[in-house]
Short mmCIF file of C-alpha atoms and ligand atoms in Angstrom, two decimals:
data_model
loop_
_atom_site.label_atom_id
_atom_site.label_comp_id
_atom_site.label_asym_id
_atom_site.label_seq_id
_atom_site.Cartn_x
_atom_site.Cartn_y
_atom_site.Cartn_z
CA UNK A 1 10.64 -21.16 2.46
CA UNK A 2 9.75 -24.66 4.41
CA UNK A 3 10.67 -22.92 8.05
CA UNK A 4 8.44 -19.60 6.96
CA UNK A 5 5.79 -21.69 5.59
CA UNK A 6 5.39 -23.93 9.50
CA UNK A 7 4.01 -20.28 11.43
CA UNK A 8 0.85 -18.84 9.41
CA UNK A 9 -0.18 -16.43 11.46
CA UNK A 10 -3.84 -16.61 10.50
CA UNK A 11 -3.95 -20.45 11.70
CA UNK A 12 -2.41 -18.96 14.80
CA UNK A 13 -4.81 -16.78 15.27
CA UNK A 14 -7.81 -18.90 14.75
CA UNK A 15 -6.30 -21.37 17.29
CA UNK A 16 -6.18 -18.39 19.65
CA UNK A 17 -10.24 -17.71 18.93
CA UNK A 18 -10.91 -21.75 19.46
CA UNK A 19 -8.85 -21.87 22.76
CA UNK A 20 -10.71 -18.75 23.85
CA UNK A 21 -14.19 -20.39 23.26
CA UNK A 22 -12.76 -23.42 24.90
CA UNK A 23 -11.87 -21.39 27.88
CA UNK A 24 -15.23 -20.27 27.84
CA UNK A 25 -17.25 -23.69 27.54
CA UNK A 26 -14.57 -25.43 30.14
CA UNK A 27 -15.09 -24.97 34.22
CA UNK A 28 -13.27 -25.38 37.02
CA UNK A 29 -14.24 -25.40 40.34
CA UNK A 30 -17.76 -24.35 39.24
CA UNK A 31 -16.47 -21.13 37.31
CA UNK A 32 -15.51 -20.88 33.91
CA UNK A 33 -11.92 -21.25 32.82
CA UNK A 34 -12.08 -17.62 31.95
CA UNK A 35 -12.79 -16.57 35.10
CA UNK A 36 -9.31 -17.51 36.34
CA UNK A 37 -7.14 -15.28 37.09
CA UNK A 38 -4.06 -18.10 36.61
CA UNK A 39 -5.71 -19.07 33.82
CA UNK A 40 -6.27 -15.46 32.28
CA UNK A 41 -2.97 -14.71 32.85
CA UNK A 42 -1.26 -17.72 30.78
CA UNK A 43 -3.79 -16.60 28.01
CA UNK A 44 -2.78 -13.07 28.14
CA UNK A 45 0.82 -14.24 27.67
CA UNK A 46 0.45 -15.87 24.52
CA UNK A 47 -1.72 -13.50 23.52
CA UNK A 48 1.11 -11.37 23.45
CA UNK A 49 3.15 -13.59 21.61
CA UNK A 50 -0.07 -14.40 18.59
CA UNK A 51 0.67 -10.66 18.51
CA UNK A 52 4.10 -10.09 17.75
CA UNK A 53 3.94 -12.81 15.60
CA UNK A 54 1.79 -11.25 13.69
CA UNK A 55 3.45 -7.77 13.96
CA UNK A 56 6.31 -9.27 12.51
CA UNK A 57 4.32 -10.99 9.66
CA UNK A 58 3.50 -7.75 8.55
CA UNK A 59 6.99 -6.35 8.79
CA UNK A 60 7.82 -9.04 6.45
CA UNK A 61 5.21 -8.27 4.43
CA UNK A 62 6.22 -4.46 3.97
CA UNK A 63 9.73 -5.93 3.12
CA UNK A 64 8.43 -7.89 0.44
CA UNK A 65 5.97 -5.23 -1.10
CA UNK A 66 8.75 -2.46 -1.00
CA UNK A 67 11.49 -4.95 -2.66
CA UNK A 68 13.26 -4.88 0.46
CA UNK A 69 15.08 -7.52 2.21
CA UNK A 70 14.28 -8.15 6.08
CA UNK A 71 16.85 -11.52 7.10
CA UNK A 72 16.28 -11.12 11.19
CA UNK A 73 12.50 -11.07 11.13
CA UNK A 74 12.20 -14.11 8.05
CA UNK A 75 14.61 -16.23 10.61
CA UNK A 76 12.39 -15.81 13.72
CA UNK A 77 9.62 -17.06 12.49
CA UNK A 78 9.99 -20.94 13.27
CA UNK A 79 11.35 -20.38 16.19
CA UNK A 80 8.52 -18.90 17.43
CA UNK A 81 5.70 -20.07 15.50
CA UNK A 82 6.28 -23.66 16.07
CA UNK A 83 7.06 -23.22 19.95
CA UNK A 84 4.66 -20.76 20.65
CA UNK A 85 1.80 -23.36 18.49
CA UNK A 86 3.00 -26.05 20.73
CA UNK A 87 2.54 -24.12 24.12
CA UNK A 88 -0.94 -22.90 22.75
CA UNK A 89 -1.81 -26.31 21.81
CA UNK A 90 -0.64 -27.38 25.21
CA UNK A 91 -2.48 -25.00 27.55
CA UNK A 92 -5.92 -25.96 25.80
CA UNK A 93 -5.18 -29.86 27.16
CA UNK A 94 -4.21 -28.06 30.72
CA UNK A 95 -7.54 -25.93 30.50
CA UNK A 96 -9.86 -28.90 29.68
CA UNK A 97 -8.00 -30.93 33.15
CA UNK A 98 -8.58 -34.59 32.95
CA UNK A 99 -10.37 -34.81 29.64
CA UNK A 100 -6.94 -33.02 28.18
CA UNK A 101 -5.82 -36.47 28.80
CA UNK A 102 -8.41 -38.35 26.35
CA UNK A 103 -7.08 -39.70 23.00
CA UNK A 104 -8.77 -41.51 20.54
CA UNK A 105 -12.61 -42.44 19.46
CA UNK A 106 -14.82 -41.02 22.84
CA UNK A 107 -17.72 -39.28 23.22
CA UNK A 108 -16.36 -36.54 25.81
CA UNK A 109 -13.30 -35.53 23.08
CA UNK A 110 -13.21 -31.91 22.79
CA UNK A 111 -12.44 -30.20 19.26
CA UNK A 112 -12.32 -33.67 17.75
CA UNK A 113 -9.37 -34.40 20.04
CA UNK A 114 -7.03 -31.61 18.26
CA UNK A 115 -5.49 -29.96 20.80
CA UNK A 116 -4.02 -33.42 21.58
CA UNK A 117 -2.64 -34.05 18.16
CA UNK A 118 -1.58 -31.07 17.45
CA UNK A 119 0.69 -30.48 20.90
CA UNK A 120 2.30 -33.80 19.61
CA UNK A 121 2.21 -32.51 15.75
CA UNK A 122 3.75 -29.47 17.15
CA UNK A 123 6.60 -30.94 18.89
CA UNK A 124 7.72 -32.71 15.79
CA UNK A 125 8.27 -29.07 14.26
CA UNK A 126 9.92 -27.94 16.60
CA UNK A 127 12.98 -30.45 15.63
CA UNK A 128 11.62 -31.13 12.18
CA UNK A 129 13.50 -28.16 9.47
CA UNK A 130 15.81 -27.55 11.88
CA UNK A 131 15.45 -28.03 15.76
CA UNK A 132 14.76 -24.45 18.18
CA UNK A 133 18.87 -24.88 19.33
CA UNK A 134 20.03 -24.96 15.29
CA UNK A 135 17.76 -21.98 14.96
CA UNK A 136 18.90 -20.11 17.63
CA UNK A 137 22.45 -20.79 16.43
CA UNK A 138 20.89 -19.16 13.10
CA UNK A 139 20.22 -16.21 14.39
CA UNK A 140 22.99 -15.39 16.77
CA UNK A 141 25.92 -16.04 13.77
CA UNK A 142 24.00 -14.46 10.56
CA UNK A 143 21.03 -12.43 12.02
CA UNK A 144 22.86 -10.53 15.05
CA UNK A 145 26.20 -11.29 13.67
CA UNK A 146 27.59 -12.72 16.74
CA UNK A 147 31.07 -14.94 16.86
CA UNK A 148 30.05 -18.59 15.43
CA UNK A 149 30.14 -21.24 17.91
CA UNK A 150 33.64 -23.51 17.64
CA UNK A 151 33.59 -26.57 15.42
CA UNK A 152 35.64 -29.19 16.08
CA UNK A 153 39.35 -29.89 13.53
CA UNK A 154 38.90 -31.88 11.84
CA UNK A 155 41.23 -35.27 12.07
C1 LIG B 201 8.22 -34.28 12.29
C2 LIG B 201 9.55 -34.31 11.55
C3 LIG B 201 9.55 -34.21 10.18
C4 LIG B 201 10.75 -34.27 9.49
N1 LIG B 201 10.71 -34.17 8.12
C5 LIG B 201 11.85 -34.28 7.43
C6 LIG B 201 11.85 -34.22 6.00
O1 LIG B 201 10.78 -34.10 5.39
N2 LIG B 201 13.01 -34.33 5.32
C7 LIG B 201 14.20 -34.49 5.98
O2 LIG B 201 15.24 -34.58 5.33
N3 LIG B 201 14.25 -34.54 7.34
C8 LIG B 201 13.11 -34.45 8.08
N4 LIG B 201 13.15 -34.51 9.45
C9 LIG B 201 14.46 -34.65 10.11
C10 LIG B 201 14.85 -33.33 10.77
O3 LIG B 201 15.29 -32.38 9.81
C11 LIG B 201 15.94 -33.61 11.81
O4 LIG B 201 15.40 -34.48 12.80
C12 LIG B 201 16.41 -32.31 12.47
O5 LIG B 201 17.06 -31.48 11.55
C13 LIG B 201 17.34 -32.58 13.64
O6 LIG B 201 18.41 -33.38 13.24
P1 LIG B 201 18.76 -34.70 14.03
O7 LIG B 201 17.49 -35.48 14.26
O8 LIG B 201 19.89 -35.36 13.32
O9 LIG B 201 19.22 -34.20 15.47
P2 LIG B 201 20.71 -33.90 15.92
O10 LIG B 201 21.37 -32.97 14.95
O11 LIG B 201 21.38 -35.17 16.26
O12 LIG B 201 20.41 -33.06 17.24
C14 LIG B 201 20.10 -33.70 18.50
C15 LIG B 201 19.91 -32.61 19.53
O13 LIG B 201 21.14 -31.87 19.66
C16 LIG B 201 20.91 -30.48 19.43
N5 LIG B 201 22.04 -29.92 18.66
C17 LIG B 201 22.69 -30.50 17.60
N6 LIG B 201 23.65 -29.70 17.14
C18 LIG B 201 23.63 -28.58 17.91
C19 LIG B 201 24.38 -27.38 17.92
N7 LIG B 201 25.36 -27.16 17.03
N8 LIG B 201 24.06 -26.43 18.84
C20 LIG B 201 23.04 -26.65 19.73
N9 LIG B 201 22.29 -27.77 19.78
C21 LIG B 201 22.58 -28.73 18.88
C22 LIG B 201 19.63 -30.45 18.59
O14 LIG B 201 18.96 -29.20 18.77
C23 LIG B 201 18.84 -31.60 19.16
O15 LIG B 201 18.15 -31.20 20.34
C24 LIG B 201 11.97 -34.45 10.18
C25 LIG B 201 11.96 -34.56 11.57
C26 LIG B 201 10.77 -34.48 12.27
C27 LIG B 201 10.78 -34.59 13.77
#
């Protein structure tokens, strides 16, 4: 419940809206952020991701509705949610350049200086409930059924 409660996809979502509008407001070399065809093309990738994310939301959804049980797509979700957040989070400071460096009380803070916090707040999930390895481990051993990984005998 705690890992599927770290990815709502609607705060994803609105994050993806803001950074757009950022990308918008921002310029670099005299064109808009937008405009950038490097730039555009990071976006588009995450874009993707918001996506699936939310694809798979759903598909839990329709599991839960229908009294059915859907284990694979319930594990991905903090995996992904909290690393894809964090990379979102993250391009927004490289899309506003040096002021994606500002912290703290300053006039030229963008968003109230929460793309900052929450790239940091973001990194902490991705340990916190379980760290992205312990996850992945997760997934292999109960969702794909592969061989578990060797513990040490004990002495
Ligand atoms: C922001 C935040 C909030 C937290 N909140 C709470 C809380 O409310 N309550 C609470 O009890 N705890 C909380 N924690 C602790 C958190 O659960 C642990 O930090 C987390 O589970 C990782 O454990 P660890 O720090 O002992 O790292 P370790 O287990 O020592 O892991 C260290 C590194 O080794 C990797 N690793 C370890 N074992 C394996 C393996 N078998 N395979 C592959 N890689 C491995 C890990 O991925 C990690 O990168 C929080 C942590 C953070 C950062």
């Amino acid at each position: 419940h705690e890992r599927g409660s770290l990815a709502d996809p609607n705060v994803m979502q609105s994050r993806l809206n803001a950074l757009i509008d950022l990308m918008k407001a921002e310029t670099l070399d005299g064109s808009r952020v937008i405009d950038n065809p490097v730039y555009r093309d990071r976006l588009m990738a995450i874009q993707g991701r918001v996506q699936a994310l939310r694809c798979n939301d759903l598909r839990l959804l329709s599991a839960a509705v229908n009294r059915q049980s859907a284990p694979l797509a319930g594990m991905v979700v903090k995996l992904q949610g909290t690393e894809l957040r964090h990379e979102l989070e993250g391009f927004a400071v490289d899309v506003m350049g040096e002021l994606g460096l500002l912290y703290g009380d300053t006039p030229r803070l963008r968003g109230g200086g929460s793309w900052q916090r929450d790239y940091m707040y973001f990194l902490g999930l991705i340990i916190g409930g379980g760290t992205s390895q312990i996850q992945k481990n997760i997934i292999a051993e109960r969702g794909l059924d592969m061989p578990r990984e060797p513990k040490l005998a004990r002495a």
